[in-house]
Short mmCIF file of N, CA and C in Angstrom, two decimals:
data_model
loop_
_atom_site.label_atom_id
_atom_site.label_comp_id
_atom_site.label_asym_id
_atom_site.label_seq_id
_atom_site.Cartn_x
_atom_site.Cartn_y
_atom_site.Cartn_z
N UNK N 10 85.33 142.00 133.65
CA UNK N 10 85.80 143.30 133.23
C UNK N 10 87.29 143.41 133.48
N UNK N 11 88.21 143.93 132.58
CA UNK N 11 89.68 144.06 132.55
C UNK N 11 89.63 145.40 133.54
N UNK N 12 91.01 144.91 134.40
CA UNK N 12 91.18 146.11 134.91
C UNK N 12 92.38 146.97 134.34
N UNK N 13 92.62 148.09 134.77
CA UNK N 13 93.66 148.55 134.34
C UNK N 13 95.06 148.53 134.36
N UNK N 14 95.12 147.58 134.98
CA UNK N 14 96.61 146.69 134.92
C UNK N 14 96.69 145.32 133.86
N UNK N 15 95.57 144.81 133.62
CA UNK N 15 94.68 143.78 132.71
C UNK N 15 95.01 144.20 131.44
N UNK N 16 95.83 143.85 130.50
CA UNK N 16 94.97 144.56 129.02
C UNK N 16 93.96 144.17 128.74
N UNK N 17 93.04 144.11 127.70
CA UNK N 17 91.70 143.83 127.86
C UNK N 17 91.60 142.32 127.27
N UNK N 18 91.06 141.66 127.23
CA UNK N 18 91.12 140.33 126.80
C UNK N 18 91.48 139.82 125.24
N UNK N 19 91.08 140.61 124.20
CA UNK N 19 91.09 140.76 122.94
C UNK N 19 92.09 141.37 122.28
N UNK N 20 92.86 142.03 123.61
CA UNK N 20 94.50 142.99 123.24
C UNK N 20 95.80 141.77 123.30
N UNK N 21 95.00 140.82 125.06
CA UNK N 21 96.12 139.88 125.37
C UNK N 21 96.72 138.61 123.85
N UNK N 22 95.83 138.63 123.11
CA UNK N 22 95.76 137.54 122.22
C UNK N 22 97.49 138.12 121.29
N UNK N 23 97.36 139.11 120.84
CA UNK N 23 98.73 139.80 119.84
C UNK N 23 99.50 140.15 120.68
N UNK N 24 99.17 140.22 122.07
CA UNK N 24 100.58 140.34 122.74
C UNK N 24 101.34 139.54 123.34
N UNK N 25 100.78 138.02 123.53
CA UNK N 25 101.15 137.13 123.55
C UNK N 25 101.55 136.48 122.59
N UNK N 26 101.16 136.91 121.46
CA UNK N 26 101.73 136.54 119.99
C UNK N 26 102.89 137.34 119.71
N UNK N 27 102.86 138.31 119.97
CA UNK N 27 104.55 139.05 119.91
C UNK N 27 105.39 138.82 120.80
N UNK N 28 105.05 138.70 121.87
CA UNK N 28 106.29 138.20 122.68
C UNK N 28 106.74 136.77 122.67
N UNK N 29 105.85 135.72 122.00
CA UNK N 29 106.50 134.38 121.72
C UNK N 29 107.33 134.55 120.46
N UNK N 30 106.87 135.52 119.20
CA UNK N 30 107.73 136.02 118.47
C UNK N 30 109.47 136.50 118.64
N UNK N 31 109.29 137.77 119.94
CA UNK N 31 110.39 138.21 120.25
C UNK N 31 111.38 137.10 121.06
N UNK N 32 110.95 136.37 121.84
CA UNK N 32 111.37 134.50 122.42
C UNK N 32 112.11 134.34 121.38
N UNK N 33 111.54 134.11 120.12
CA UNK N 33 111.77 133.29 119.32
C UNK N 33 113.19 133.14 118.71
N UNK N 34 112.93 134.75 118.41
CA UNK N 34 114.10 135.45 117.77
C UNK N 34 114.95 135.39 118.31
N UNK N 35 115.03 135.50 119.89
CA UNK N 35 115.90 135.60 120.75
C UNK N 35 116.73 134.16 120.76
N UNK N 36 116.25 133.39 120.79
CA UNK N 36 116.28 132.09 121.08
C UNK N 36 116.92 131.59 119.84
N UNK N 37 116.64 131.53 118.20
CA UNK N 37 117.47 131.46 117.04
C UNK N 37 118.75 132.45 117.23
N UNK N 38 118.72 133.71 117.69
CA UNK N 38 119.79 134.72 117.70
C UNK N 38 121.10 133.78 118.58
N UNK N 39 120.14 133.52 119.87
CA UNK N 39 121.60 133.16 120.30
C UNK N 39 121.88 131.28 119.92
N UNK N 40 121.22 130.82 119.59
CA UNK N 40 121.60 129.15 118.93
C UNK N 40 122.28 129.26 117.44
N UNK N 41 122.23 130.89 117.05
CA UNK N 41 123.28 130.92 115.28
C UNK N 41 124.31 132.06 115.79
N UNK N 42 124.36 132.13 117.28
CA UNK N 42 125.95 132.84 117.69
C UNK N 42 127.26 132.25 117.26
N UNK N 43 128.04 132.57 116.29
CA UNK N 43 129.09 131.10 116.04
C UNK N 43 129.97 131.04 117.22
N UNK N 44 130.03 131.98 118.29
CA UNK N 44 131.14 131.63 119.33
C UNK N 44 130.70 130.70 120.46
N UNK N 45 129.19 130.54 120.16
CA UNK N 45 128.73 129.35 120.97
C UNK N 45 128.46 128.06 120.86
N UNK N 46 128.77 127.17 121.57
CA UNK N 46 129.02 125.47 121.19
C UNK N 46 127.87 125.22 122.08
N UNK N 47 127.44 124.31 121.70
CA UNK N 47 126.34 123.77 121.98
C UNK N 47 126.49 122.79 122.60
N UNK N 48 127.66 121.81 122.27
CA UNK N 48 128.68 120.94 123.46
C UNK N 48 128.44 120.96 124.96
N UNK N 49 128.44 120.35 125.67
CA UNK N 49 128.93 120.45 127.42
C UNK N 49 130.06 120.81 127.03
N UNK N 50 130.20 121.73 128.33
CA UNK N 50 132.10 122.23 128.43
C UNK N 50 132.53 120.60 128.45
N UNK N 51 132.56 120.23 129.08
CA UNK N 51 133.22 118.97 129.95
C UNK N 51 133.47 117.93 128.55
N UNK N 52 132.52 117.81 127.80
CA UNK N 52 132.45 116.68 126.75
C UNK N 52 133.31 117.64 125.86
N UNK N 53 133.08 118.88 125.17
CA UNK N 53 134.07 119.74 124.66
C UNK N 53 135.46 119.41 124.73
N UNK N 54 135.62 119.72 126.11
CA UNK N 54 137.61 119.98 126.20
C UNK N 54 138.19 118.55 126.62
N UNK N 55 136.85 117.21 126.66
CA UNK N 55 137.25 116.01 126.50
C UNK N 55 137.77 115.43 125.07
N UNK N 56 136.87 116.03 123.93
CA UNK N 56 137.26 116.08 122.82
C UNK N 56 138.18 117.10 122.14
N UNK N 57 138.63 118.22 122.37
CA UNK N 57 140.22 118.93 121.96
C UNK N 57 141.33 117.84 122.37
N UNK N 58 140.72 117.78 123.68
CA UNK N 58 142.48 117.12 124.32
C UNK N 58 142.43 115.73 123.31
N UNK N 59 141.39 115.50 123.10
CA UNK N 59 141.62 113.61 122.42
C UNK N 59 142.10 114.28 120.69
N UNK N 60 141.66 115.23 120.04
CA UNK N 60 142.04 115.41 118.92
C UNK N 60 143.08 116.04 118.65
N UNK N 61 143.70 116.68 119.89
CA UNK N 61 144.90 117.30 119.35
C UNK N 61 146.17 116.05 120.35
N UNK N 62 145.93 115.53 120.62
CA UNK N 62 147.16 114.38 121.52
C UNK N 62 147.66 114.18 119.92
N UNK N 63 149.17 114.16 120.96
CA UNK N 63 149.80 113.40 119.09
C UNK N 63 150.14 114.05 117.91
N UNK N 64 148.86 115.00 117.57
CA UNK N 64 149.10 115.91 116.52
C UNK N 64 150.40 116.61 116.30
N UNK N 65 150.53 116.43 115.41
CA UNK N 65 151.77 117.89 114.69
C UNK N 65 151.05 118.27 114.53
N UNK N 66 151.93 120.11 114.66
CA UNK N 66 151.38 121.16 114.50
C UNK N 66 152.67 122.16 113.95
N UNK N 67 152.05 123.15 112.82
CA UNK N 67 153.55 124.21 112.67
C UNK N 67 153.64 125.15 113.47
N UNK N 68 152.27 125.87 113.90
CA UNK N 68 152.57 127.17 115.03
C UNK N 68 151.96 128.26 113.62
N UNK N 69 151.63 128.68 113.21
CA UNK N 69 151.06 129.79 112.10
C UNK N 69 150.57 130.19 111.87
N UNK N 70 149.78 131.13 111.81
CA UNK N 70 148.51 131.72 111.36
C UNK N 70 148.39 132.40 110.21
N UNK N 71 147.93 131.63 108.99
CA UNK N 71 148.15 132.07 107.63
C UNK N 71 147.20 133.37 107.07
N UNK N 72 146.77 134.00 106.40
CA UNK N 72 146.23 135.00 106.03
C UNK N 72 146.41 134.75 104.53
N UNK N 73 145.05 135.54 103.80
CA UNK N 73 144.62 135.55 102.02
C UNK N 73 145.45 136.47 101.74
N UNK N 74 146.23 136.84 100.49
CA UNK N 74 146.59 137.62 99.49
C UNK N 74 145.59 137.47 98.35
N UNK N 75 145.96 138.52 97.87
CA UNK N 75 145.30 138.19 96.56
C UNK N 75 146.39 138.87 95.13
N UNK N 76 146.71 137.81 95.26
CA UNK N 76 146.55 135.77 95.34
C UNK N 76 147.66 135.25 96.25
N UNK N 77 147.52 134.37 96.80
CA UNK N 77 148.34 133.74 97.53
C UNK N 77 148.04 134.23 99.10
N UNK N 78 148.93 132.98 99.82
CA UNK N 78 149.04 133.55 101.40
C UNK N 78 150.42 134.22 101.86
N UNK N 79 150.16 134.59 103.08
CA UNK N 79 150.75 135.60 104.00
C UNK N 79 150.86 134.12 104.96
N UNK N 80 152.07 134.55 106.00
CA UNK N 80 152.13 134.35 107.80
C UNK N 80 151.77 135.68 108.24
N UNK N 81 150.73 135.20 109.01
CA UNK N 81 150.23 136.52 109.87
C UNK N 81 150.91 137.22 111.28
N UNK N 82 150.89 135.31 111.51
CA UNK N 82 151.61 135.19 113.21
C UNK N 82 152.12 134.10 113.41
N UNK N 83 153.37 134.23 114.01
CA UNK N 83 153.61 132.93 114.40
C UNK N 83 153.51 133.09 115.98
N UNK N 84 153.53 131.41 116.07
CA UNK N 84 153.00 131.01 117.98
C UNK N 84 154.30 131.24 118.98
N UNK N 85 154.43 131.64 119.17
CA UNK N 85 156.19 131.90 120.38
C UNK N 85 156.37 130.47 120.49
N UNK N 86 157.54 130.18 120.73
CA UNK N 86 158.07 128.81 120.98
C UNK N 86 158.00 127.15 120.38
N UNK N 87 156.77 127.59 118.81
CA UNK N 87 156.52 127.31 117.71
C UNK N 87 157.64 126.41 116.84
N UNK N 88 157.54 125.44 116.29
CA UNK N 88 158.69 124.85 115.10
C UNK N 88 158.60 125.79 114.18
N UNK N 89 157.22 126.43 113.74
CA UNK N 89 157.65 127.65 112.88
C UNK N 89 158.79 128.73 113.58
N UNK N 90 158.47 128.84 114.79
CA UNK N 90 159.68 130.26 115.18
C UNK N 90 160.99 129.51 115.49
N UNK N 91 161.11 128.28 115.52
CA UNK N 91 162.06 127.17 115.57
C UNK N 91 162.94 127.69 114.13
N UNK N 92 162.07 127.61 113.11
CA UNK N 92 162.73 127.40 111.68
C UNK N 92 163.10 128.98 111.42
N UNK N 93 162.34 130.13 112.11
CA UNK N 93 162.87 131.30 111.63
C UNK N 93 161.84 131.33 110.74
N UNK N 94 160.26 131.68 110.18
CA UNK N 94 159.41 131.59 109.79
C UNK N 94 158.65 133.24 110.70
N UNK N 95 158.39 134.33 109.54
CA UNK N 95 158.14 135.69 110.02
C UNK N 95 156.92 135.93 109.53
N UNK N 96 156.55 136.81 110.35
CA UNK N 96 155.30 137.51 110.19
C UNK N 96 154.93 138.03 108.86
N UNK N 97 154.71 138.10 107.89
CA UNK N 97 154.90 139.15 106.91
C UNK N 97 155.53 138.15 105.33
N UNK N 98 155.67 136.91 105.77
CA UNK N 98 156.22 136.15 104.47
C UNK N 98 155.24 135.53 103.56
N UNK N 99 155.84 135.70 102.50
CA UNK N 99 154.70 135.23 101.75
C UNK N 99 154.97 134.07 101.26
N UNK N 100 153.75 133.11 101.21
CA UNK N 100 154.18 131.80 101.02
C UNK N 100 154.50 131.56 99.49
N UNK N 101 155.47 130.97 99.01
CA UNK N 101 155.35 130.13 97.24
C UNK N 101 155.30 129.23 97.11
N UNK N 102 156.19 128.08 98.17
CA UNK N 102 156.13 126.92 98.00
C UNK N 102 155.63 126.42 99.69
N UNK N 103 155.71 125.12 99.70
CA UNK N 103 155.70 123.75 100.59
C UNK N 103 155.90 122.49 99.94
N UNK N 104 157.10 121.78 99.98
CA UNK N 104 157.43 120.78 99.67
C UNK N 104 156.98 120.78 98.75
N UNK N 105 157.17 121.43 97.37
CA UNK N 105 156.85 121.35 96.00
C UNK N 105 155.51 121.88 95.68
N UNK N 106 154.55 121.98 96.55
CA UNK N 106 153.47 122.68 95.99
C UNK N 106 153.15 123.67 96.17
N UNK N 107 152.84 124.40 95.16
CA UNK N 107 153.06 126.01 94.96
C UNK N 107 151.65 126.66 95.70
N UNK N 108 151.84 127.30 96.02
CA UNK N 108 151.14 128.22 96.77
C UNK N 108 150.75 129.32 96.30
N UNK N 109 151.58 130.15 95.52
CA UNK N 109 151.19 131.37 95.17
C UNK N 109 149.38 131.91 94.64
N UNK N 110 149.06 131.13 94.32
CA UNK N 110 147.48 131.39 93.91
C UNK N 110 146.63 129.88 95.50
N UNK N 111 146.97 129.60 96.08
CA UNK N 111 146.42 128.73 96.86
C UNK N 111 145.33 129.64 98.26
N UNK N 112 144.42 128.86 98.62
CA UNK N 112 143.64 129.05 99.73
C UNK N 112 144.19 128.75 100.70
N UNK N 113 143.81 129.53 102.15
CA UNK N 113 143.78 128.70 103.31
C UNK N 113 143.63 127.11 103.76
N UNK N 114 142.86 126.91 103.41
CA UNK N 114 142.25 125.35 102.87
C UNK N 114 143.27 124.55 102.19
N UNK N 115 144.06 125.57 101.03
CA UNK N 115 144.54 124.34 100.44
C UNK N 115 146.27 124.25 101.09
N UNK N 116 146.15 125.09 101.86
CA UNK N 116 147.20 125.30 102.60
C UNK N 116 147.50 124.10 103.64
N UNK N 117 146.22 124.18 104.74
CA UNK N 117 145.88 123.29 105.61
C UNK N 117 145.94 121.90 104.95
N UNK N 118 145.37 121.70 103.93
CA UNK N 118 145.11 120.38 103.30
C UNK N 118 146.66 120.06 103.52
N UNK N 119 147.39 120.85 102.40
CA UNK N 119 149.26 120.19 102.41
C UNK N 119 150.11 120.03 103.55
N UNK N 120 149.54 120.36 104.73
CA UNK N 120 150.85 120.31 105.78
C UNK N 120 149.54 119.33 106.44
N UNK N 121 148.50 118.87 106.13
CA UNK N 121 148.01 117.76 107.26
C UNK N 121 148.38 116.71 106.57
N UNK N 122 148.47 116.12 104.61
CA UNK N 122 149.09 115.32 104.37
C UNK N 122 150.25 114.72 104.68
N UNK N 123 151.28 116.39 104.77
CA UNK N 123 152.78 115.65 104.55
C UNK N 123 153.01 115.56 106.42
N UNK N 124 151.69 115.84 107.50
CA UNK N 124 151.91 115.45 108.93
C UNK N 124 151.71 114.32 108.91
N UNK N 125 150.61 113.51 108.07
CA UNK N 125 150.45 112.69 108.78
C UNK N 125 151.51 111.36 108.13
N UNK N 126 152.23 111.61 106.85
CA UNK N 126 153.27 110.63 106.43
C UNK N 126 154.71 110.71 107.49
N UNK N 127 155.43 112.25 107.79
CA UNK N 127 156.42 112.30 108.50
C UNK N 127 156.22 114.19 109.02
N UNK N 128 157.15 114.26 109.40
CA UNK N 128 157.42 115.34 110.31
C UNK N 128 158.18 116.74 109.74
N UNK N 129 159.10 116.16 108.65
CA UNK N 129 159.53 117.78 107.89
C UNK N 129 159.03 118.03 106.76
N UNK N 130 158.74 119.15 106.73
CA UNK N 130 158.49 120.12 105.60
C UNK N 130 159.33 120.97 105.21
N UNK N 131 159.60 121.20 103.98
CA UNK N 131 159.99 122.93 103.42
C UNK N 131 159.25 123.96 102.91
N UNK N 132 159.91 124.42 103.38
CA UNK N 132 158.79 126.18 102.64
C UNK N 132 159.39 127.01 101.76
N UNK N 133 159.13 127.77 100.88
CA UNK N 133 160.09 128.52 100.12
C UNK N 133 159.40 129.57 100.62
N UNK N 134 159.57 130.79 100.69
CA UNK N 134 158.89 132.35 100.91
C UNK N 134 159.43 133.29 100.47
N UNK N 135 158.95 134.14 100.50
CA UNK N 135 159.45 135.44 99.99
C UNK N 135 159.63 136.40 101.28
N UNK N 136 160.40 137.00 101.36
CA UNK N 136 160.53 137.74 102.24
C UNK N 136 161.13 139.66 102.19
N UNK N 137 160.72 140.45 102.44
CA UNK N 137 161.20 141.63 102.05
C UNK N 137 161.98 141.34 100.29
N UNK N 138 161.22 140.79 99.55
CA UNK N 138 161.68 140.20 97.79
C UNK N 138 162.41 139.86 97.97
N UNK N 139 163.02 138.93 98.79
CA UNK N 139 164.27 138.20 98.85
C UNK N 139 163.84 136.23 98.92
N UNK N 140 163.66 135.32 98.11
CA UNK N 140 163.39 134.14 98.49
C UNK N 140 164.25 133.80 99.20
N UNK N 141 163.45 132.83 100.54
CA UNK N 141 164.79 132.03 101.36
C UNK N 141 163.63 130.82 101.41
N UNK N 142 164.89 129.54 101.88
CA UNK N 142 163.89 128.36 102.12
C UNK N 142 163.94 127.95 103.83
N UNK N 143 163.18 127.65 104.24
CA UNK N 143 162.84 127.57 105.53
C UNK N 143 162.57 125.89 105.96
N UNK N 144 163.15 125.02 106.69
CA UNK N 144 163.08 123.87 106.86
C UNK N 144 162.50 123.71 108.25
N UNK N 145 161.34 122.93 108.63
CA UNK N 145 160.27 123.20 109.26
C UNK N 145 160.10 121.48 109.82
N UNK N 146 160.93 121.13 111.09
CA UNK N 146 160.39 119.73 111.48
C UNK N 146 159.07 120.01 112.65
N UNK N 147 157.55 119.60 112.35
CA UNK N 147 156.59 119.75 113.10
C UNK N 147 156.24 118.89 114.52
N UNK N 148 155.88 119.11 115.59
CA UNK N 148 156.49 118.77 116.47
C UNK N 148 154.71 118.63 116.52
N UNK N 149 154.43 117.23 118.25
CA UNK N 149 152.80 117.14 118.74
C UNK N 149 152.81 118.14 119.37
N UNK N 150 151.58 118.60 119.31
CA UNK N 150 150.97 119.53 120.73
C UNK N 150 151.72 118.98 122.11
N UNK N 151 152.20 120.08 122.85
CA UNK N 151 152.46 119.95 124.21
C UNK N 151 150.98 120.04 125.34
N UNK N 152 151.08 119.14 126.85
CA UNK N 152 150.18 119.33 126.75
C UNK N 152 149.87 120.71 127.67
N UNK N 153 151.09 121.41 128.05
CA UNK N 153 150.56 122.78 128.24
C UNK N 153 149.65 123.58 126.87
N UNK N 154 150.30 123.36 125.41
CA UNK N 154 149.76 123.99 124.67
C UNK N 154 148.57 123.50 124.41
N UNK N 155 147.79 122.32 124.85
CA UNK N 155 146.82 122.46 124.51
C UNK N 155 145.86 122.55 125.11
N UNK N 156 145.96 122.69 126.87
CA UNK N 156 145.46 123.29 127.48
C UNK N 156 144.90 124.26 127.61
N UNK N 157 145.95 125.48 126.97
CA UNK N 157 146.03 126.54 126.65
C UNK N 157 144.63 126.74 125.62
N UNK N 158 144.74 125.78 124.16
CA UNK N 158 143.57 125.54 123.46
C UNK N 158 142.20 125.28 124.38
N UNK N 159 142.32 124.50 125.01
CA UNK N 159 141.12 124.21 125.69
C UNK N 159 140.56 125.49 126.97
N UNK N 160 141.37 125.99 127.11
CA UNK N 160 141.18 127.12 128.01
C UNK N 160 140.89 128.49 127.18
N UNK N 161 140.82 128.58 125.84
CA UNK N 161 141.00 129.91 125.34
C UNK N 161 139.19 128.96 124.91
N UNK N 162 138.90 128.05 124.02
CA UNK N 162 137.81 127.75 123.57
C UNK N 162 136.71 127.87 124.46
N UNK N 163 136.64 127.10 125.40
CA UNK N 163 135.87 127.42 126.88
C UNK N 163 135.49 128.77 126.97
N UNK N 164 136.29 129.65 126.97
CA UNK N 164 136.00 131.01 127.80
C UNK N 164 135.43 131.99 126.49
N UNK N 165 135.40 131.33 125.30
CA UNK N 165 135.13 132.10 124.22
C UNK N 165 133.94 131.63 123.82
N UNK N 166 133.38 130.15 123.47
CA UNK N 166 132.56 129.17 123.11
C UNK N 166 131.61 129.05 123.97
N UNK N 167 131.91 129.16 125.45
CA UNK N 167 131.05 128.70 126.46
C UNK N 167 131.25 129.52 127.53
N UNK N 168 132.01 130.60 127.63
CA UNK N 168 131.91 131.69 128.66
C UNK N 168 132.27 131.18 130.31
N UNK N 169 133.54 130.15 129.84
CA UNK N 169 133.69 129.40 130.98
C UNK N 169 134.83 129.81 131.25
N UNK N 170 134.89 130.22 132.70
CA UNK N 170 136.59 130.71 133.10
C UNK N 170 137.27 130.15 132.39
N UNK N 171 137.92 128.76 133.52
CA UNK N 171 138.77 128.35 133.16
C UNK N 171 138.65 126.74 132.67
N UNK N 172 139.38 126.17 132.11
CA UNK N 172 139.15 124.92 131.76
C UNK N 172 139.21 123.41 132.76
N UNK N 173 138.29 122.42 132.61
CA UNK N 173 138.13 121.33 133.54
C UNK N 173 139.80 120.95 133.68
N UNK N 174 140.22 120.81 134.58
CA UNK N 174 141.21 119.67 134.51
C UNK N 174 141.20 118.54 133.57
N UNK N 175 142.81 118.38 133.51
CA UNK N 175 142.57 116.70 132.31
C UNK N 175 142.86 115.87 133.81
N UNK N 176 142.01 114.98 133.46
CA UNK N 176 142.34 114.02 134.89
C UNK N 176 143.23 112.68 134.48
N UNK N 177 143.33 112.66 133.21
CA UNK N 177 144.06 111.56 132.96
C UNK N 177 145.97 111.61 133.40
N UNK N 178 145.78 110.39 133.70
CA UNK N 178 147.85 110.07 134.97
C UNK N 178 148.38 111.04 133.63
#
């Protein structure tokens, strides 16, 4: 006989079926969180530091028009803020390829080509309707700055203070 703390035997069956349900959900909810990596921290910020060593980088944070891109932001101490490259410009060119109707993507695509042949770029922009051209030599990640990367991903991705040490000399 069920007692009254018991549900009754024939109740326990759907309520054990709903709560492996609600598990469930729970459990897909947080494995399709996109700010969570599924990574070890440790194997994680072993792999930033190995993919960004070396890299050029411009410093930028581009944004959609429609059509075309924007600079949203540039990084303080940046080859973009090097070149004089503002918040608010709109892109037309990069080394000959036009931009004005271009994606993010196809943005990224042109400055990882012309990184990985050499180091300067030009930009044409628009600025308050005024075109100016902007000459842009891209410099590697420092490895404060990418520390910095590995310390902002961690604490966002994996809810980890602060980032492992790089132990390498």
């Amino acid at each position: 006989m069920a007692s009254a703390k018991d549900p009754k035997p024939e109740m326990r069956s759907p309520l054990i079926k709903i709560v492996v349900v609600v598990l469930s959900i729970a459990v897909v909810a947080f494995a399709d969180d996109p700010k969570k990596c599924n990574t070890p921290p440790e194997q994680c910020a072993r792999q930033i530091r190995q993919m960004l060593a070396g890299k050029l980088y411009l410093g930028v944070e581009i944004g959609n028009l429609t059509p075309g891109l924007v600079v949203k932001t540039v990084v303080p101490d940046s080859p973009a803020e090097h070149a004089d490259l503002k918040a608010g410009d709109k892109l037309i060119a990069v080394n000959g390829h036009r931009t004005t109707e271009a994606s993010i993507k196809d943005f990224k695509q042109i400055v990882d080509e012309i990184g990985r042949t050499h180091r300067h770029l030009w930009m044409l922009v628009q600025r308050r309707g005024a075109f100016k051209k902007i000459d842009v030599m891209m410099e590697p990640y420092s490895k404060v700055q990418i520390e910095r990367i590995v310390t902002q991903h961690l604490s966002e991705a994996h809810s980890v203070a602060s980032a492992p040490p790089d132990s390498r000399p």
